[in-house]
CSV table of C-alpha atoms and ligand atoms in Angstrom, one decimal:
chain,number,residue,atom,x,y,z
A,1,MET,CA,18.4,34.6,-6.1
A,2,LEU,CA,17.7,31.4,-4.0
A,3,VAL,CA,15.5,28.8,-5.7
A,4,ASP,CA,14.6,25.9,-3.4
A,5,LEU,CA,13.2,23.1,-5.4
A,6,ARG,CA,14.0,20.3,-2.9
A,7,SER,CA,10.4,19.8,-1.8
A,8,ASP,CA,7.0,21.5,-1.5
A,9,THR,CA,7.5,21.2,2.3
A,10,VAL,CA,10.0,24.2,2.4
A,11,THR,CA,7.3,26.9,2.0
A,12,LYS,CA,7.0,29.5,4.7
A,13,PRO,CA,3.7,30.8,6.0
A,14,SER,CA,2.6,33.9,4.1
A,15,ALA,CA,1.7,37.2,5.9
A,16,ALA,CA,-2.0,36.5,5.5
A,17,MET,CA,-1.6,32.9,6.9
A,18,ARG,CA,0.4,34.3,9.9
A,19,ARG,CA,-2.5,36.7,10.5
A,20,ALA,CA,-4.9,33.8,10.5
A,21,ILE,CA,-2.7,32.0,13.0
A,22,ALA,CA,-2.5,35.1,15.2
A,23,ASP,CA,-6.3,35.5,15.2
A,24,ALA,CA,-7.1,31.8,15.9
A,25,GLU,CA,-9.5,30.9,18.6
A,26,VAL,CA,-8.0,28.2,20.7
A,27,GLY,CA,-8.6,25.7,23.5
A,28,ASP,CA,-7.0,22.5,24.8
A,29,ASP,CA,-7.4,20.0,22.0
A,30,VAL,CA,-6.6,17.0,24.3
A,31,TYR,CA,-9.8,18.0,26.1
A,32,ALA,CA,-11.5,18.3,22.6
A,33,GLU,CA,-11.9,22.0,23.4
A,34,ASP,CA,-10.2,23.7,20.5
A,35,PRO,CA,-12.8,25.2,18.2
A,36,THR,CA,-10.4,25.9,15.3
A,37,VAL,CA,-9.1,22.3,15.3
A,38,ARG,CA,-12.7,21.1,15.4
A,39,ALA,CA,-13.6,23.4,12.5
A,40,LEU,CA,-10.7,22.0,10.5
A,41,GLU,CA,-11.5,18.4,11.2
A,42,GLU,CA,-15.2,18.9,10.2
A,43,HIS,CA,-14.2,20.7,7.1
A,44,VAL,CA,-11.8,18.1,5.9
A,45,ALA,CA,-14.1,15.1,6.8
A,46,GLY,CA,-16.9,16.8,4.8
A,47,LEU,CA,-14.5,17.5,1.8
A,48,PHE,CA,-13.7,13.8,1.5
A,49,GLY,CA,-17.2,12.5,2.2
A,50,HIS,CA,-16.2,10.8,5.5
A,51,GLN,CA,-17.7,11.0,9.0
A,52,GLU,CA,-14.6,12.3,10.8
A,53,ALA,CA,-11.1,13.7,10.5
A,54,VAL,CA,-8.4,13.7,13.2
A,55,PHE,CA,-5.7,16.4,13.1
A,56,VAL,CA,-2.2,15.0,13.6
A,57,PRO,CA,1.2,16.7,13.5
A,58,SER,CA,2.7,15.0,10.4
A,59,GLY,CA,1.9,12.9,7.3
A,60,THR,CA,4.1,10.1,8.8
A,61,MET,CA,2.0,10.0,11.9
A,62,GLY,CA,-1.2,10.2,9.8
A,63,ASN,CA,-0.1,7.2,7.7
A,64,GLN,CA,1.0,5.2,10.7
A,65,ILE,CA,-2.2,5.7,12.6
A,66,CYS,CA,-4.1,4.7,9.4
A,67,LEU,CA,-2.1,1.6,8.9
A,68,ARG,CA,-2.8,0.6,12.5
A,69,LEU,CA,-6.5,1.2,11.9
A,70,VAL,CA,-6.6,-1.1,8.8
A,71,VAL,CA,-4.1,-3.9,9.8
A,72,GLU,CA,-3.8,-5.6,13.1
A,73,SER,CA,-0.5,-6.7,14.5
A,74,ALA,CA,1.1,-9.6,12.5
A,75,GLY,CA,-1.3,-8.8,9.6
A,76,GLU,CA,-0.2,-8.0,6.1
A,77,LEU,CA,-0.2,-4.8,4.2
A,78,LEU,CA,0.4,-4.7,0.4
A,79,CYS,CA,1.9,-1.6,-1.2
A,80,ASP,CA,4.3,-0.3,-3.8
A,81,ALA,CA,8.0,-1.0,-3.0
A,82,ASP,CA,8.7,2.7,-3.5
A,83,ALA,CA,5.7,3.9,-1.4
A,84,HIS,CA,6.5,6.5,1.3
A,85,VAL,CA,5.1,4.2,4.0
A,86,VAL,CA,7.9,1.7,3.3
A,87,THR,CA,10.6,4.0,2.0
A,88,TYR,CA,10.7,7.0,4.3
A,89,GLU,CA,8.9,6.1,7.6
A,90,HIS,CA,11.8,4.3,9.2
A,91,GLY,CA,10.1,0.9,9.5
A,92,ALA,CA,7.4,2.4,11.6
A,93,ALA,CA,4.7,0.0,10.5
A,94,ALA,CA,6.8,-3.0,11.5
A,95,ASP,CA,8.1,-1.4,14.7
A,96,LEU,CA,5.0,0.4,16.1
A,97,SER,CA,2.3,-1.9,14.8
A,98,GLY,CA,3.8,-5.3,14.0
A,99,ILE,CA,2.7,-5.0,10.4
A,100,GLN,CA,4.2,-7.2,7.7
A,101,SER,CA,4.5,-5.3,4.5
A,102,ARG,CA,4.7,-7.1,1.1
A,103,THR,CA,5.4,-4.9,-1.9
A,104,TRP,CA,4.9,-4.8,-5.6
A,105,THR,CA,7.1,-3.1,-8.1
A,106,SER,CA,5.8,-0.7,-10.7
A,107,ARG,CA,6.8,1.9,-13.3
A,108,GLY,CA,6.4,5.2,-11.5
A,109,GLY,CA,4.1,4.0,-8.7
A,110,ILE,CA,1.0,3.5,-10.8
A,111,VAL,CA,-1.0,0.8,-9.2
A,112,ASP,CA,-2.1,-2.2,-11.3
A,113,PRO,CA,-5.3,-3.6,-9.7
A,114,LEU,CA,-5.1,-7.0,-11.4
A,115,ASN,CA,-1.5,-7.4,-10.0
A,116,VAL,CA,-2.8,-6.5,-6.5
A,117,ALA,CA,-5.6,-9.0,-6.9
A,118,GLU,CA,-3.1,-11.8,-7.6
A,119,MET,CA,-1.1,-10.8,-4.6
A,120,ILE,CA,-3.9,-10.8,-2.1
A,121,ARG,CA,-3.8,-13.8,0.3
A,122,PRO,CA,-7.0,-14.9,1.8
A,123,PRO,CA,-7.1,-16.2,5.4
A,124,GLY,CA,-6.0,-19.8,5.8
A,125,TRP,CA,-4.2,-21.9,8.5
A,126,ASN,CA,-0.9,-21.6,6.7
A,127,THR,CA,-0.7,-18.0,5.4
A,128,VAL,CA,-0.6,-14.4,6.6
A,129,PRO,CA,-3.8,-13.0,5.2
A,130,THR,CA,-3.8,-9.7,3.5
A,131,ALA,CA,-5.5,-7.2,5.7
A,132,ALA,CA,-5.1,-4.0,3.7
A,133,VAL,CA,-3.7,-2.4,0.6
A,134,ALA,CA,-2.1,1.1,0.6
A,135,VAL,CA,-1.8,3.4,-2.4
A,136,GLU,CA,-0.2,6.8,-2.7
A,137,GLN,CA,-1.9,9.8,-4.5
A,138,THR,CA,0.1,11.5,-6.0
A,139,PHE,CA,3.2,9.1,-6.1
A,140,ASN,CA,6.2,11.0,-4.7
A,141,ARG,CA,8.9,8.7,-6.1
A,142,GLY,CA,7.2,8.5,-9.4
A,143,GLY,CA,7.5,12.1,-10.3
A,144,GLY,CA,4.2,13.1,-8.7
A,145,ALA,CA,2.2,10.6,-10.9
A,146,VAL,CA,-1.6,10.5,-10.5
A,147,GLN,CA,-3.3,7.2,-9.9
A,148,PRO,CA,-6.0,6.9,-12.5
A,149,LEU,CA,-9.5,7.1,-11.1
A,150,GLY,CA,-10.5,4.0,-13.0
A,151,SER,CA,-7.7,1.9,-11.5
A,152,LEU,CA,-8.7,3.1,-8.0
A,153,ILE,CA,-12.3,2.2,-8.6
A,154,GLU,CA,-11.2,-1.3,-9.8
A,155,LEU,CA,-8.9,-1.7,-6.8
A,156,ARG,CA,-11.8,-0.7,-4.4
A,157,ARG,CA,-14.0,-3.4,-6.0
A,158,ILE,CA,-11.2,-6.0,-5.6
A,159,VAL,CA,-10.5,-5.3,-1.9
A,160,SER,CA,-14.2,-5.1,-1.1
A,161,ASP,CA,-14.8,-8.5,-2.7
A,162,GLY,CA,-11.7,-9.9,-0.9
A,163,GLY,CA,-12.6,-8.4,2.5
A,164,GLN,CA,-9.5,-6.2,2.7
A,165,LEU,CA,-9.4,-2.5,3.6
A,166,LEU,CA,-7.9,0.3,1.5
A,167,HIS,CA,-5.7,3.1,2.7
A,168,CYS,CA,-4.6,6.2,0.7
A,169,ASP,CA,-1.4,8.2,1.5
A,170,GLY,CA,-2.9,11.3,0.2
A,171,ALA,CA,-0.1,13.7,1.2
A,172,ARG,CA,-0.6,15.3,-2.3
A,173,ILE,CA,-4.1,14.3,-3.1
A,174,TRP,CA,-4.8,18.0,-3.6
A,175,ASN,CA,-2.5,18.0,-6.6
A,176,ALA,CA,-4.2,14.9,-8.1
A,177,ALA,CA,-7.6,16.5,-7.7
A,178,VAL,CA,-6.5,19.8,-9.3
A,179,ALA,CA,-4.6,18.0,-12.1
A,180,THR,CA,-7.5,15.8,-13.1
A,181,GLY,CA,-10.6,17.8,-12.0
A,182,THR,CA,-11.7,14.9,-9.8
A,183,ALA,CA,-13.7,15.9,-6.7
A,184,PHE,CA,-12.1,15.2,-3.3
A,185,GLU,CA,-15.2,13.3,-2.3
A,186,THR,CA,-14.9,11.0,-5.3
A,187,TYR,CA,-11.4,10.0,-4.1
A,188,GLY,CA,-12.4,10.0,-0.4
A,189,ARG,CA,-15.2,7.6,-0.8
A,190,LEU,CA,-12.9,4.9,-2.3
A,191,PHE,CA,-10.8,4.6,0.8
A,192,ASP,CA,-11.4,3.3,4.4
A,193,THR,CA,-8.7,5.6,5.7
A,194,LEU,CA,-6.8,8.6,4.2
A,195,SER,CA,-3.9,10.6,5.5
A,196,VAL,CA,-3.9,14.1,3.8
A,197,CYS,CA,-1.2,16.7,4.4
A,198,LEU,CA,-1.5,20.5,4.8
A,199,SER,CA,2.2,21.1,4.9
A,200,LYS,CA,3.1,20.1,1.3
A,201,GLY,CA,1.7,21.9,-1.7
A,202,LEU,CA,-0.9,23.8,0.5
A,203,GLY,CA,1.8,25.7,2.3
A,204,ALA,CA,0.8,25.3,5.9
A,205,PRO,CA,3.7,24.9,8.4
A,206,ILE,CA,2.5,21.8,10.1
A,207,GLY,CA,-0.3,19.3,10.0
A,208,SER,CA,-2.1,16.4,8.4
A,209,LEU,CA,-5.4,14.7,8.9
A,210,VAL,CA,-6.6,11.1,9.3
A,211,VAL,CA,-9.9,10.8,7.5
A,212,THR,CA,-12.2,7.9,8.3
A,213,ASP,CA,-15.4,6.8,10.0
A,214,HIS,CA,-16.5,7.5,13.6
A,215,GLU,CA,-15.4,4.2,15.0
A,216,ARG,CA,-11.9,4.3,13.5
A,217,ALA,CA,-11.5,8.0,14.3
A,218,GLU,CA,-12.1,7.3,18.0
A,219,TYR,CA,-9.3,4.7,18.0
A,220,ALA,CA,-7.2,7.1,15.9
A,221,ARG,CA,-7.4,9.7,18.7
A,222,THR,CA,-6.2,7.1,21.2
A,223,LEU,CA,-3.3,6.1,18.9
A,224,ARG,CA,-2.4,9.8,18.3
A,225,LYS,CA,-2.2,10.3,22.1
A,226,ARG,CA,-0.1,7.1,22.5
A,227,LEU,CA,2.3,8.3,19.9
A,228,GLY,CA,2.7,11.7,21.6
A,229,GLY,CA,0.6,13.5,19.1
A,230,GLY,CA,-1.9,14.9,21.6
A,231,MET,CA,-1.7,18.7,21.0
A,232,ARG,CA,-3.0,21.4,23.3
A,233,GLN,CA,-3.8,24.9,21.8
A,234,ALA,CA,-3.4,23.4,18.3
A,235,GLY,CA,-5.8,25.9,16.8
A,236,VAL,CA,-2.9,28.1,15.9
A,237,LEU,CA,-1.8,25.3,13.5
A,238,ALA,CA,-5.4,24.4,12.4
A,239,ALA,CA,-5.9,28.1,11.5
A,240,ALA,CA,-3.0,27.8,9.1
A,241,GLY,CA,-4.5,24.7,7.7
A,242,LEU,CA,-8.0,26.2,7.2
A,243,TYR,CA,-6.4,29.2,5.5
A,244,ALA,CA,-4.4,26.9,3.2
A,245,LEU,CA,-7.6,25.0,2.3
A,246,GLN,CA,-9.4,28.2,1.5
A,247,HIS,CA,-6.7,29.9,-0.5
A,248,ASN,CA,-4.1,27.5,-1.8
A,249,ILE,CA,-5.8,24.6,-3.6
A,250,GLU,CA,-6.7,26.1,-7.0
A,251,ARG,CA,-3.3,27.7,-7.3
A,252,LEU,CA,-1.6,24.3,-7.4
A,253,ALA,CA,-2.3,24.5,-11.1
A,254,ASP,CA,0.4,27.2,-11.2
A,255,ASP,CA,2.9,24.7,-9.6
A,256,HIS,CA,1.9,22.1,-12.2
A,257,ARG,CA,2.4,24.5,-15.0
A,258,ARG,CA,5.8,25.6,-13.7
A,259,ALA,CA,6.9,21.9,-13.2
A,260,ALA,CA,6.0,21.3,-16.9
A,261,VAL,CA,8.1,24.3,-17.9
A,262,LEU,CA,11.0,23.0,-15.9
A,263,SER,CA,10.7,19.5,-17.3
A,264,ASP,CA,10.3,20.6,-20.9
A,265,ALA,CA,13.4,22.7,-20.7
A,266,LEU,CA,15.5,20.1,-18.9
A,267,GLU,CA,14.3,17.2,-21.0
A,268,GLU,CA,15.8,18.9,-24.0
A,269,ALA,CA,19.1,19.5,-22.1
A,270,LYS,CA,22.0,17.2,-22.9
A,271,GLY,CA,22.8,15.0,-19.9
A,272,ALA,CA,19.4,14.6,-18.3
A,273,THR,CA,16.6,12.1,-18.9
A,274,LEU,CA,13.1,12.8,-17.7
A,275,LEU,CA,12.0,9.6,-15.8
A,276,TYR,CA,8.2,10.2,-15.8
A,277,PRO,CA,5.8,12.5,-17.6
A,278,VAL,CA,5.1,15.5,-15.4
A,279,VAL,CA,1.5,15.9,-14.5
A,280,THR,CA,1.7,17.6,-11.1
A,281,ASN,CA,4.5,19.4,-9.3
A,282,ILE,CA,7.4,16.9,-9.2
A,283,VAL,CA,10.1,16.5,-11.9
A,284,ALA,CA,12.3,13.3,-11.6
A,285,LEU,CA,15.4,13.2,-13.7
A,286,GLU,CA,18.2,10.8,-14.4
A,287,VAL,CA,21.7,12.4,-14.6
A,288,ALA,CA,25.2,11.1,-14.7
A,289,ASP,CA,26.3,12.3,-11.2
A,290,ALA,CA,23.5,13.6,-9.0
A,291,PRO,CA,25.6,14.7,-6.0
A,292,VAL,CA,28.1,16.7,-8.2
A,293,LEU,CA,25.2,18.4,-10.0
A,294,ALA,CA,23.3,19.2,-6.8
A,295,GLU,CA,26.4,20.7,-5.2
A,296,ALA,CA,27.3,22.8,-8.2
A,297,ALA,CA,23.7,24.0,-8.5
A,298,ARG,CA,23.7,24.9,-4.8
A,299,THR,CA,26.7,27.1,-5.2
A,300,GLN,CA,24.6,29.0,-7.9
A,301,GLY,CA,21.6,29.3,-5.6
A,302,VAL,CA,19.5,26.4,-6.9
A,303,LEU,CA,18.6,23.6,-4.4
A,304,ILE,CA,17.5,20.2,-5.7
A,305,SER,CA,16.9,16.9,-4.0
A,306,LEU,CA,19.0,13.8,-4.4
A,307,VAL,CA,17.0,10.6,-4.8
A,308,SER,CA,19.9,8.3,-5.7
A,309,PRO,CA,23.4,8.8,-7.0
A,310,THR,CA,22.0,9.2,-10.5
A,311,ARG,CA,18.5,10.7,-9.8
A,312,ILE,CA,17.4,14.1,-8.8
A,313,ARG,CA,14.0,15.6,-7.9
A,314,LEU,CA,12.7,19.1,-8.5
A,315,VAL,CA,9.5,20.2,-6.8
A,316,THR,CA,7.6,23.4,-7.6
A,317,HIS,CA,5.5,25.1,-4.8
A,318,LEU,CA,3.9,28.2,-3.4
A,319,ASP,CA,7.3,30.0,-2.9
A,320,ILE,CA,8.5,29.5,-6.5
A,321,ASP,CA,7.6,32.0,-9.2
A,322,ASP,CA,8.3,32.1,-12.9
A,323,ALA,CA,11.5,34.1,-12.6
A,324,GLN,CA,12.9,31.4,-10.2
A,325,VAL,CA,11.9,28.7,-12.6
A,326,ASP,CA,13.8,30.6,-15.4
A,327,HIS,CA,16.8,30.9,-13.2
A,328,ALA,CA,16.8,27.2,-12.2
A,329,ILE,CA,16.6,26.3,-15.9
A,330,SER,CA,19.5,28.4,-16.9
A,331,VAL,CA,21.7,27.2,-14.0
A,332,LEU,CA,20.8,23.5,-14.5
A,333,ARG,CA,21.1,23.6,-18.3
A,334,GLY,CA,24.5,25.2,-18.0
A,335,LEU,CA,25.7,22.6,-15.6
A,336,LEU,CA,24.2,19.7,-17.5
A,337,SER,CA,25.7,20.8,-20.8
A,338,SER,CA,29.2,20.8,-19.2
A,339,ALA,CA,28.8,17.4,-17.3
A,340,PRO,CA,29.6,14.0,-18.7
A,341,ALA,CA,26.6,12.2,-20.3
A,342,ALA,CA,24.4,9.9,-18.2
A,343,ALA,CA,25.4,6.2,-18.6
B,1,PLP,C1,3.8,10.8,-0.2
B,1,PLP,C2,4.2,11.3,1.2
B,1,PLP,N1,3.5,10.7,2.2
B,1,PLP,C3,3.8,11.1,3.5
B,1,PLP,C4,4.8,12.0,3.8
B,1,PLP,C5,5.1,12.3,5.2
B,1,PLP,O1,4.8,13.6,5.6
B,1,PLP,P1,5.6,14.3,6.9
B,1,PLP,O2,6.9,14.7,6.4
B,1,PLP,O3,4.6,15.4,7.3
B,1,PLP,O4,5.7,13.2,7.9
B,1,PLP,C6,5.5,12.7,2.7
B,1,PLP,C7,6.5,13.7,3.0
B,1,PLP,O5,7.0,14.3,2.2
B,1,PLP,C8,5.2,12.3,1.4
B,1,PLP,O6,5.8,12.8,0.4
């Protein structure tokens, strides 16, 4: 049995999703003539209570287009030091848009609005003014932590008062909504720009959307083309996204339940420390020697992610069932009990 817990991006399109892809009506989307892309964009914009959504190939492109929309070249972005936008996007904000990022540190990625308020720099002859703040929902490197709605509302108030804009890397905002019962629109209305992904927990093979207002969306389409993200008969991809939105949101609760089962079992195991409480689909653990553990697990058919030499990540998703969770638990508990204890 193979149990791939490295990421929720490893899912393969189901037979039904492939049928939706095969049946998709398509056109040239660079000419704005793909009806399925248009349907997806309208659906997602409506879901988040925004005027428009722009279909892009990846979450990274979505984030980078959004950052460009909210920060001009040489302007400042504030975000968590562990945020995806400054950890895993290869310096794109600096390279592509001339954005200066200043970061805060946190426990598990949960934003502290008062700390952000203290960091914001107003315009002045001698300073780089803060143009925007970015948050991540859920927080990847914080074990899939959910930003509390109250903190986001407070942050919105702070940036509105200060004249900054607010971006959300919502790659897994679906998980946050399912875990807390918060409406997508409630989240959506808090942000000037969102990037949301179809290719994580929702199980589509490709695709993210930039969600924003008319004016920014128009510029987003220009930026997408400039970055090489203008796609032609992209309706085949949009059809997978629409299918995912119709069928794969509520079932995220199953992923969350399975992640809790994994974390409960491994938390009790000798040799592993749970780093953050599990509320969605990501389990982050501290272990003595992560590369050795990952390699030993791989030989027994369990794939896990290395976050650092002493940190691993396990992610539940659409292609993981209860039997696979049980198998992973038994393999990992066996390996952990025979490994030296974490320092
Ligand atoms: C929080 C977060 N944002 C953005 C991305 C980027 O998505 P992509 O891999 O589609 O570029 C990821 C990818 O896993 C992510 O975890």
